[in-house]
CSV table of C-alpha atoms in Angstrom, one decimal:
chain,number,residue,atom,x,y,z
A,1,UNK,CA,99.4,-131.7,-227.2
A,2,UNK,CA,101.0,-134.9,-226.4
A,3,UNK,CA,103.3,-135.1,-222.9
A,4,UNK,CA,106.2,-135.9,-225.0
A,5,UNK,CA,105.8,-132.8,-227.0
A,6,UNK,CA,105.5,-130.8,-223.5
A,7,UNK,CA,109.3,-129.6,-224.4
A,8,UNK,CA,108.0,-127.7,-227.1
A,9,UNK,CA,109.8,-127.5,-230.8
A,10,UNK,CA,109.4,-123.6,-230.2
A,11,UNK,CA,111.2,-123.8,-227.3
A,12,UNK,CA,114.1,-126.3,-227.5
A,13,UNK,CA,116.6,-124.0,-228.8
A,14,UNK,CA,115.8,-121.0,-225.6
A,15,UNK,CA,115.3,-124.0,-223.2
A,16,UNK,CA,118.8,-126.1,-224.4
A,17,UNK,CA,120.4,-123.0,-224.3
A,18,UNK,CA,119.1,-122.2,-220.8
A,19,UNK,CA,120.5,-125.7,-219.4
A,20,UNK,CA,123.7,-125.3,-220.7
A,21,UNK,CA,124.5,-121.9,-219.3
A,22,UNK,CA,124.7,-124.2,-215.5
A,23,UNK,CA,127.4,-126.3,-216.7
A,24,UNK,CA,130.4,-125.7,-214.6
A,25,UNK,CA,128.1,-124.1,-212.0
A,26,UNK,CA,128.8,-125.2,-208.4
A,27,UNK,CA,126.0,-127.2,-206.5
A,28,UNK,CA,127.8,-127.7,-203.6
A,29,UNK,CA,130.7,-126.1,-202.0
A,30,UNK,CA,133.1,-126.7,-199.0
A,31,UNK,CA,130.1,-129.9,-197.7
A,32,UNK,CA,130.9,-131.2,-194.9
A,33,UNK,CA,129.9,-135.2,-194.4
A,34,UNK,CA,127.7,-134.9,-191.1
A,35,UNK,CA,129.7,-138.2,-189.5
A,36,UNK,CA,133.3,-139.2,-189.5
A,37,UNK,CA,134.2,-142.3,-191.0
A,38,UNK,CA,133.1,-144.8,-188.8
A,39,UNK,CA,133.1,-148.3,-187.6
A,40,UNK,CA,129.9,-148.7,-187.0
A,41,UNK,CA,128.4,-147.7,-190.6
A,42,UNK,CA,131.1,-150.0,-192.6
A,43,UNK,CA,129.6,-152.7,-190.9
A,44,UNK,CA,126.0,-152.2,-191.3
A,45,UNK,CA,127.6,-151.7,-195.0
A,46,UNK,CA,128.8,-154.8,-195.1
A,47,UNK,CA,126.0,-156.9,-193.6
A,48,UNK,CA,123.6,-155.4,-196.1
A,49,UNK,CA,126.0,-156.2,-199.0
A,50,UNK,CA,126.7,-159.8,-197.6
A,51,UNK,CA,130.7,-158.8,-198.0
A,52,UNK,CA,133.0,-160.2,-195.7
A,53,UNK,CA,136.2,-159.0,-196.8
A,54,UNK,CA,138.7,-158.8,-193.6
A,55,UNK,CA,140.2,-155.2,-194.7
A,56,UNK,CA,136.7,-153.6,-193.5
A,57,UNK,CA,137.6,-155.0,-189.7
A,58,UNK,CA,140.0,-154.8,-187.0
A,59,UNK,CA,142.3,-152.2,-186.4
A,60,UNK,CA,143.6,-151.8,-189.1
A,61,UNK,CA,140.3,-151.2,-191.0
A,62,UNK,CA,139.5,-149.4,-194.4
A,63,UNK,CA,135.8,-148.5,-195.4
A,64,UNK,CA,134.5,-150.4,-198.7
A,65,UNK,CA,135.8,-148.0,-202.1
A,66,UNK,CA,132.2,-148.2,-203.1
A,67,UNK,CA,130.8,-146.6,-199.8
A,68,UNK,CA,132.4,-143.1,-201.4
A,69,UNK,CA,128.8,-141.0,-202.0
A,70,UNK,CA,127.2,-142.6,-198.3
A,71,UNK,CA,129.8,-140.5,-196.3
A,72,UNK,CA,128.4,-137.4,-198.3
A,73,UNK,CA,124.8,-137.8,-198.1
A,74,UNK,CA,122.7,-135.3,-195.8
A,75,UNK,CA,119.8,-137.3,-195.1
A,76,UNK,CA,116.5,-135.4,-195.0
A,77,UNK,CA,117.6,-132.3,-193.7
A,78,UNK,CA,120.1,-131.5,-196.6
A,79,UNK,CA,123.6,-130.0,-196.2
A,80,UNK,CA,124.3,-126.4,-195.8
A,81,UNK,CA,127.2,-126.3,-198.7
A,82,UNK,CA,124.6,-127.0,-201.0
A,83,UNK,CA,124.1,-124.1,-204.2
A,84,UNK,CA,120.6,-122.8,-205.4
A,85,UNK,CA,122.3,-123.4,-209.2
A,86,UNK,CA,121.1,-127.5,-208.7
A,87,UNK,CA,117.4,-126.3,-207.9
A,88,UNK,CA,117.5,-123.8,-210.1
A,89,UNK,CA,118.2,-125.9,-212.7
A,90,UNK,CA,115.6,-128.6,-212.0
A,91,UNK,CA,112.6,-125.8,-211.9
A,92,UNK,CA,113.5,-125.0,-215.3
A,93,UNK,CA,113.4,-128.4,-216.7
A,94,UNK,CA,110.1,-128.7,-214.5
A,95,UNK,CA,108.6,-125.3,-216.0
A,96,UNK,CA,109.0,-127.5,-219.2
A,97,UNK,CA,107.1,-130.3,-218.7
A,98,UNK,CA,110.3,-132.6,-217.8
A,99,UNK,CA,108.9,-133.4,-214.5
A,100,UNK,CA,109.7,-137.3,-213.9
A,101,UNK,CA,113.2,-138.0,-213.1
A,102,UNK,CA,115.4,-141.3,-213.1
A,103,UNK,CA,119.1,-142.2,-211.9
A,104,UNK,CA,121.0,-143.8,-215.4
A,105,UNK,CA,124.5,-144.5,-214.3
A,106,UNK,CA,127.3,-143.6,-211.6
A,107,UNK,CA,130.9,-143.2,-212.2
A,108,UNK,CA,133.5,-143.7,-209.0
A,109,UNK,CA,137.0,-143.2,-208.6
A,110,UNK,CA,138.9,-144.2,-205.2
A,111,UNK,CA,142.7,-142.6,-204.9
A,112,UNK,CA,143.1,-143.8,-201.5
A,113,UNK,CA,141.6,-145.9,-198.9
A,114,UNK,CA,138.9,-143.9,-196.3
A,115,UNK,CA,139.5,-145.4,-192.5
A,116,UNK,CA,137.8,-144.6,-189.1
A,117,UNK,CA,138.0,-141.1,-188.3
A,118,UNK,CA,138.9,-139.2,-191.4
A,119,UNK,CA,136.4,-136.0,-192.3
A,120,UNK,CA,135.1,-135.8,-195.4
A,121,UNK,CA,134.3,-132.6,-197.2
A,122,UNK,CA,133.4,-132.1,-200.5
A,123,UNK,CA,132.5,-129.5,-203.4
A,124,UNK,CA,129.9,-130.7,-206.2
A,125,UNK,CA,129.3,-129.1,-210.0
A,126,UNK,CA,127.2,-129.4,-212.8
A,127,UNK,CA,129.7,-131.0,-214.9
A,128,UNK,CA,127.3,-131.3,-218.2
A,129,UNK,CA,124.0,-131.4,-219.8
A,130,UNK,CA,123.5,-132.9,-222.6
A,131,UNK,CA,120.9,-131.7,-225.6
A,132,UNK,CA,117.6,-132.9,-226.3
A,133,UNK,CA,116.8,-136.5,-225.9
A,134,UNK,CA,114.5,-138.8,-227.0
A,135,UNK,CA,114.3,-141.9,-225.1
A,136,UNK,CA,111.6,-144.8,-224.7
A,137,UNK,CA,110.6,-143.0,-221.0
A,138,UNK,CA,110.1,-139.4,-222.9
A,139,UNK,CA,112.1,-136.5,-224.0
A,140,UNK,CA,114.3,-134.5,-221.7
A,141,UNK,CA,117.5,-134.0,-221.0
A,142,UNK,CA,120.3,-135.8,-219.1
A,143,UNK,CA,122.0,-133.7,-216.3
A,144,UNK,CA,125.8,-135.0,-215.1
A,145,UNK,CA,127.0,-134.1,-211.4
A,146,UNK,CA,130.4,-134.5,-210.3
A,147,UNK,CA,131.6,-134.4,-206.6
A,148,UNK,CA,135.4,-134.0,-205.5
A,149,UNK,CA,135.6,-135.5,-201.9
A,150,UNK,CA,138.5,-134.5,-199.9
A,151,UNK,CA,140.3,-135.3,-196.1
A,152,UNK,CA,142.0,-132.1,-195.1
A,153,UNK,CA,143.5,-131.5,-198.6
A,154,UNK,CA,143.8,-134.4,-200.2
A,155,UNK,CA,141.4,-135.7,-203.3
A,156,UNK,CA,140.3,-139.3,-202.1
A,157,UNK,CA,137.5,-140.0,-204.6
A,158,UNK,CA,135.6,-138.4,-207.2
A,159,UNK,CA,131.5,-139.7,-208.1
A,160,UNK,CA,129.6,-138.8,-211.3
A,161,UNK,CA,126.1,-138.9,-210.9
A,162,UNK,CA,123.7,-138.8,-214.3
A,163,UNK,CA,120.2,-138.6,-214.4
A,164,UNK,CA,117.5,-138.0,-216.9
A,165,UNK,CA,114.7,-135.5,-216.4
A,166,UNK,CA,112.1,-136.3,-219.1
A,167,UNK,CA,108.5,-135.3,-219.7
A,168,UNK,CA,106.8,-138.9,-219.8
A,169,UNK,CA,105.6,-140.5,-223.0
A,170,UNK,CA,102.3,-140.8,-223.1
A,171,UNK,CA,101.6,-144.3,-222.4
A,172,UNK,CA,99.3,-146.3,-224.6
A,173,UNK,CA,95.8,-147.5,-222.9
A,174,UNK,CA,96.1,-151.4,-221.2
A,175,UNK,CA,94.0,-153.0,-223.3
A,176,UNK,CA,91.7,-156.2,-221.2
A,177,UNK,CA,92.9,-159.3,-221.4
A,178,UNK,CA,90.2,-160.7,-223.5
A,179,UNK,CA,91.8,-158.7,-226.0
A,180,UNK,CA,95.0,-158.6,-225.8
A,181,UNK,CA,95.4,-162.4,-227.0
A,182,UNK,CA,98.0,-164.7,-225.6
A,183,UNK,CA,100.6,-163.1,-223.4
A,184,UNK,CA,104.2,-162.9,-224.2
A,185,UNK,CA,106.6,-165.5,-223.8
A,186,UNK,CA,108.3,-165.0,-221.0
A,187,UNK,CA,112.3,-164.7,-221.5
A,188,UNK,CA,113.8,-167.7,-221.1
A,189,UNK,CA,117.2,-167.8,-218.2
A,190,UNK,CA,120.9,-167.9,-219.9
A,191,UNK,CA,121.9,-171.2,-219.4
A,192,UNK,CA,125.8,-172.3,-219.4
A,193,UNK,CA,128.5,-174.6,-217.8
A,194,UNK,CA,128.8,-172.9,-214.7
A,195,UNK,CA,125.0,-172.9,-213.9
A,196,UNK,CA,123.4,-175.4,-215.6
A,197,UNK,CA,123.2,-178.1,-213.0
A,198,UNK,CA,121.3,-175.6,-211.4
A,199,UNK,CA,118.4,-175.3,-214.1
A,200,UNK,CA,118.4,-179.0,-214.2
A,201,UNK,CA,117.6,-178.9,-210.5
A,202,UNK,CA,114.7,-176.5,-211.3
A,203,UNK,CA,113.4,-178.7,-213.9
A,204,UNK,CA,113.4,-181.5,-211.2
A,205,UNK,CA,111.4,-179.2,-208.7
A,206,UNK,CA,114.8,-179.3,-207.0
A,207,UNK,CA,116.5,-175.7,-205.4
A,208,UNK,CA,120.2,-177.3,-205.6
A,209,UNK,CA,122.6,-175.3,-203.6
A,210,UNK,CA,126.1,-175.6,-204.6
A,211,UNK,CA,129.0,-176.5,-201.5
A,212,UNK,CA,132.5,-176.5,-201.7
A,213,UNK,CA,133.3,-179.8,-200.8
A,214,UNK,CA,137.1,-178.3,-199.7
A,215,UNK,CA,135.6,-175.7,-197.3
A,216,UNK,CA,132.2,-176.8,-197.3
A,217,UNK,CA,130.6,-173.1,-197.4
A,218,UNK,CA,127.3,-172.8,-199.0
A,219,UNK,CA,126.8,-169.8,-202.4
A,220,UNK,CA,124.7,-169.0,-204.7
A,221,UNK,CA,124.3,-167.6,-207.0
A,222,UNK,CA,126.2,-171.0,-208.6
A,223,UNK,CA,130.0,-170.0,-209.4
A,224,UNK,CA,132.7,-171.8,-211.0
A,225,UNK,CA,134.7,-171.5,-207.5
A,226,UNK,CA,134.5,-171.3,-203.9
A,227,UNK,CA,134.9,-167.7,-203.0
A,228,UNK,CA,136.2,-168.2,-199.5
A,229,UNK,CA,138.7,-170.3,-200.0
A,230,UNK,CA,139.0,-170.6,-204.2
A,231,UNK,CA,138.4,-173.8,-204.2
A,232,UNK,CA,137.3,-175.5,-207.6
A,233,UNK,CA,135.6,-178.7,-206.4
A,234,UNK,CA,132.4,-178.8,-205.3
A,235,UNK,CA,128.3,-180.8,-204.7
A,236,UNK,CA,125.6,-179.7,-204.3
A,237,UNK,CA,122.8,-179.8,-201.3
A,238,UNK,CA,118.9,-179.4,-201.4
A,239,UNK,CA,117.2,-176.4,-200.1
A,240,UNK,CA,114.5,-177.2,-197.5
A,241,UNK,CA,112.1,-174.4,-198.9
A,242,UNK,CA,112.0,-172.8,-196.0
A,243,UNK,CA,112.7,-168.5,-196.2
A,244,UNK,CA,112.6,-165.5,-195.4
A,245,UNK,CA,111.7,-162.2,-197.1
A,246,UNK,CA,115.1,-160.3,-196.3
A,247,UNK,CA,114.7,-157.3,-198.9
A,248,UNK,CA,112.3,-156.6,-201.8
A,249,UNK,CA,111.4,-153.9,-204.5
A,250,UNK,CA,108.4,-153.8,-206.0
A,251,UNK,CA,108.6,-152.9,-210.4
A,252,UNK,CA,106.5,-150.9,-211.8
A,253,UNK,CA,108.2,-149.8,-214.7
A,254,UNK,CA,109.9,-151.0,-217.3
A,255,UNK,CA,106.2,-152.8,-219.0
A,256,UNK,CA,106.9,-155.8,-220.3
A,257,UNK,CA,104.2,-158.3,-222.6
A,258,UNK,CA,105.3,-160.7,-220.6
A,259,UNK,CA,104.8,-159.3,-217.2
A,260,UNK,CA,101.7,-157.9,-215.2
A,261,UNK,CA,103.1,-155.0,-213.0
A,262,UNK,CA,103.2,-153.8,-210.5
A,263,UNK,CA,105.0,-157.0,-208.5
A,264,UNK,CA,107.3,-158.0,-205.5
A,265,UNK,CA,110.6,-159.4,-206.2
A,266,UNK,CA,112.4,-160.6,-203.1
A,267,UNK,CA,115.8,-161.1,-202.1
A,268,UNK,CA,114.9,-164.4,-200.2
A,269,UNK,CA,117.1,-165.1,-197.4
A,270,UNK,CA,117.4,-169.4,-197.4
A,271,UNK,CA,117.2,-171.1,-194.4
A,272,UNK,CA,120.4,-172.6,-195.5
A,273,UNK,CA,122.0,-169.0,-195.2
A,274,UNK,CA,122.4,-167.9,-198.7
A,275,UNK,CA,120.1,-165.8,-201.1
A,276,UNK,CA,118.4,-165.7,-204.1
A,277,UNK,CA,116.3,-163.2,-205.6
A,278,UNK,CA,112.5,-164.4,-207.0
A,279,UNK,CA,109.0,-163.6,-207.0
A,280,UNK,CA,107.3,-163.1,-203.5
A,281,UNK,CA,103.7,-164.5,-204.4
A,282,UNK,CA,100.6,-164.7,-202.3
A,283,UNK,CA,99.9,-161.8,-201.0
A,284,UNK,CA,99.0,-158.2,-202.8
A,285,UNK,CA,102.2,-156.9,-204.0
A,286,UNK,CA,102.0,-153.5,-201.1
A,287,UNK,CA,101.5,-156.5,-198.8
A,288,UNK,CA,105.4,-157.6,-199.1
A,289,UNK,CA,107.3,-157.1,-196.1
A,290,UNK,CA,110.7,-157.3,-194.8
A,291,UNK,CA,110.7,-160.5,-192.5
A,292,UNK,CA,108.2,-162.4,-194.1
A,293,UNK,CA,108.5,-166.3,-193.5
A,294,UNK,CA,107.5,-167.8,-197.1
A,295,UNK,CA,108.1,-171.7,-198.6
A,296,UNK,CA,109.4,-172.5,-202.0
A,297,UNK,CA,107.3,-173.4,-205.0
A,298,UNK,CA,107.4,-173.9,-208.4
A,299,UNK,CA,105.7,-172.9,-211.2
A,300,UNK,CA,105.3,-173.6,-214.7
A,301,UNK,CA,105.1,-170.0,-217.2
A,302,UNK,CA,103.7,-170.3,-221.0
A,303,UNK,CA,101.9,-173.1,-222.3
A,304,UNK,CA,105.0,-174.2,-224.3
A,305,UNK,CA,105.6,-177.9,-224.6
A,306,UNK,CA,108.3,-177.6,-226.9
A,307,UNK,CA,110.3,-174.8,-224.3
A,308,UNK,CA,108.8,-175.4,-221.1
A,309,UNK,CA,109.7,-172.9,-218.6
A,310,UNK,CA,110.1,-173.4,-214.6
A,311,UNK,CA,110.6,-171.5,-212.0
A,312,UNK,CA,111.1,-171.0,-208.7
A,313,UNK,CA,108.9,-168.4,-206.3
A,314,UNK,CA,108.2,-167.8,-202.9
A,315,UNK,CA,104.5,-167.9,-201.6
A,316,UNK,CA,104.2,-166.0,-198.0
A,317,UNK,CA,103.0,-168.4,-195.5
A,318,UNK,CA,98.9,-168.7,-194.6
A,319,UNK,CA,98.6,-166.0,-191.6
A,320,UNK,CA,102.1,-164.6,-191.4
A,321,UNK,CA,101.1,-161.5,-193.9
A,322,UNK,CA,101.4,-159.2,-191.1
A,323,UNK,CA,105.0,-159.4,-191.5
A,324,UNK,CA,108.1,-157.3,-189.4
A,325,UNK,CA,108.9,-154.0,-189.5
């Protein structure tokens, strides 16, 4: 028996059946968010998101719309609202060999602003699950949430959470390089008017930074306009090299012919102040850290002469693996 075929054709029907009996079932009521609203969260918020928007400081400040779900989450310990009809759910789909999860998409809506002080509380249900699927993961099923979050009374936001919970396809065995043949070209980057000067710059060994020449802030990603003060004009200025490793993830999963997982990818903090995301390179990949000083390079993928490809990574600096934090 194959993983895939762990959700059994004998059992589909009883199993399907099963799931869809917890639709409209509760998995939270009357949650209470364990902090206010506070000052000090929206701005560790907006450091991490880079967002400087004025309306999330001062007095007179409202929370970021998309900071909806953090106000409800109950860390480690959990929150006491929550039902058994959740857990009960996911043993069933584990009793069926669906045992691997992953998040698909989230749905917000924001009716009003949150500010300092207000007390969330909230009530969660199983708002569907949806029949067998087959999908390039596995087979399983995806499972929708929906949570109502409330100040005294009033609705103030809603959030849909889907997930799928799939018994893994069996995965076929890595064949050795020797036999695999040439690798896969690697995609090549979308190219257009608002960017290209920045390609160019890569093909030049060049990490070209655009600057608004009205307000002279530094951004990138490259952009059409200045989004500080929406100016249109702009030039551009040369990175040193020098970075930082200011957040990473390391991907497993998706495979790709193209691509050896597992590897870092780093959101690489410029000495110039902006960021760009690229590949963290040499040092193991579980050897990334947050804080890591690294130096620009560039490197050329896929013996192509007709589509050369160049990119631009990050190689840790000689003795500065030990990283921070």
């Amino acid at each position: 028996m194959t993983s895939e075929s762990a959700v059994s054709t004998a059992v589909v029907d009883e199993l399907g059946a099963r799931l869809k009996a917890y639709e409209g079932r509760p998995a939270a009521v009357a949650g209470i968010g364990k902090d206010p609203v506070n000052e000090p969260m929206i701005r560790h918020w907006c450091e991490a998101m880079g967002d400087t928007n004025p309306a999330y400081a001062g007095p007179d400040a409202i929370a970021p719309p998309t900071m909806l779900q953090a106000w409800t989450m109950g860390g480690l310990s959990g929150h006491s609202g929550r039902t058994g009809a959740h857990d009960e759910l996911f043993d069933l789909l584990d009793e069926a060999g669906c045992t691997s999860v992953v998040a698909t998409d989230c749905e917000q809506e924001y009716l009003r602003p949150l500010r300092p002080g207000d007390e969330v509380t909230f009530d969660a249900v199983i708002e569907a699950v949806s029949d067998r699927k087959t999908t390039k993961l596995g087979t399983g099923y995806f499972v929708t949430t929906r949570m109502d979050v409330r100040v005294d009374q009033d609705l103030v936001g809603t959030h849909r959470f889907r997930i799928l919970k799939y018994a893994p396809a069996r995965q076929k065995q890595k064949r050795k390089p020797e036999e695999e043949g040439a690798r896969a070209r690697r995609p090549r980057p979308v190219v257009n008017r608002d960017n290209a000067g920045f390609w160019e710059g890569v093909e030049r060994h060049q990490l070209l930074i655009q600057r608004c020449t009205n307000c002279g802030t530094l951004r990138h990603p490259w952009l059409p306009g200045c989004n500080t003060c929406g100016g249109p004009d702009w030039d551009t200025v040369e990175a040193s090299g020098d970075g930082t490793v200011y957040s990473y993830v390391v991907m497993h999963h998706p495979p790709f012919p193209a691509f050896n997982p597992p590897y870092a990818v780093g959101l690489i903090e410029l000495a110039e102040g902006v960021r760009i995301v690229s590949n963290v390179v040499g040092v193991p990949y579980d050897k990334v850290r947050v804080g890591l000083p690294v130096r620009l390079e560039f490197r050329r993928y896929d013996d192509d002469e007709d589509d050369p490809l160049v990119l631009p990574v990050f190689r840790v600096q000689e003795g500065r693996e030990g990283g921070v934090g």
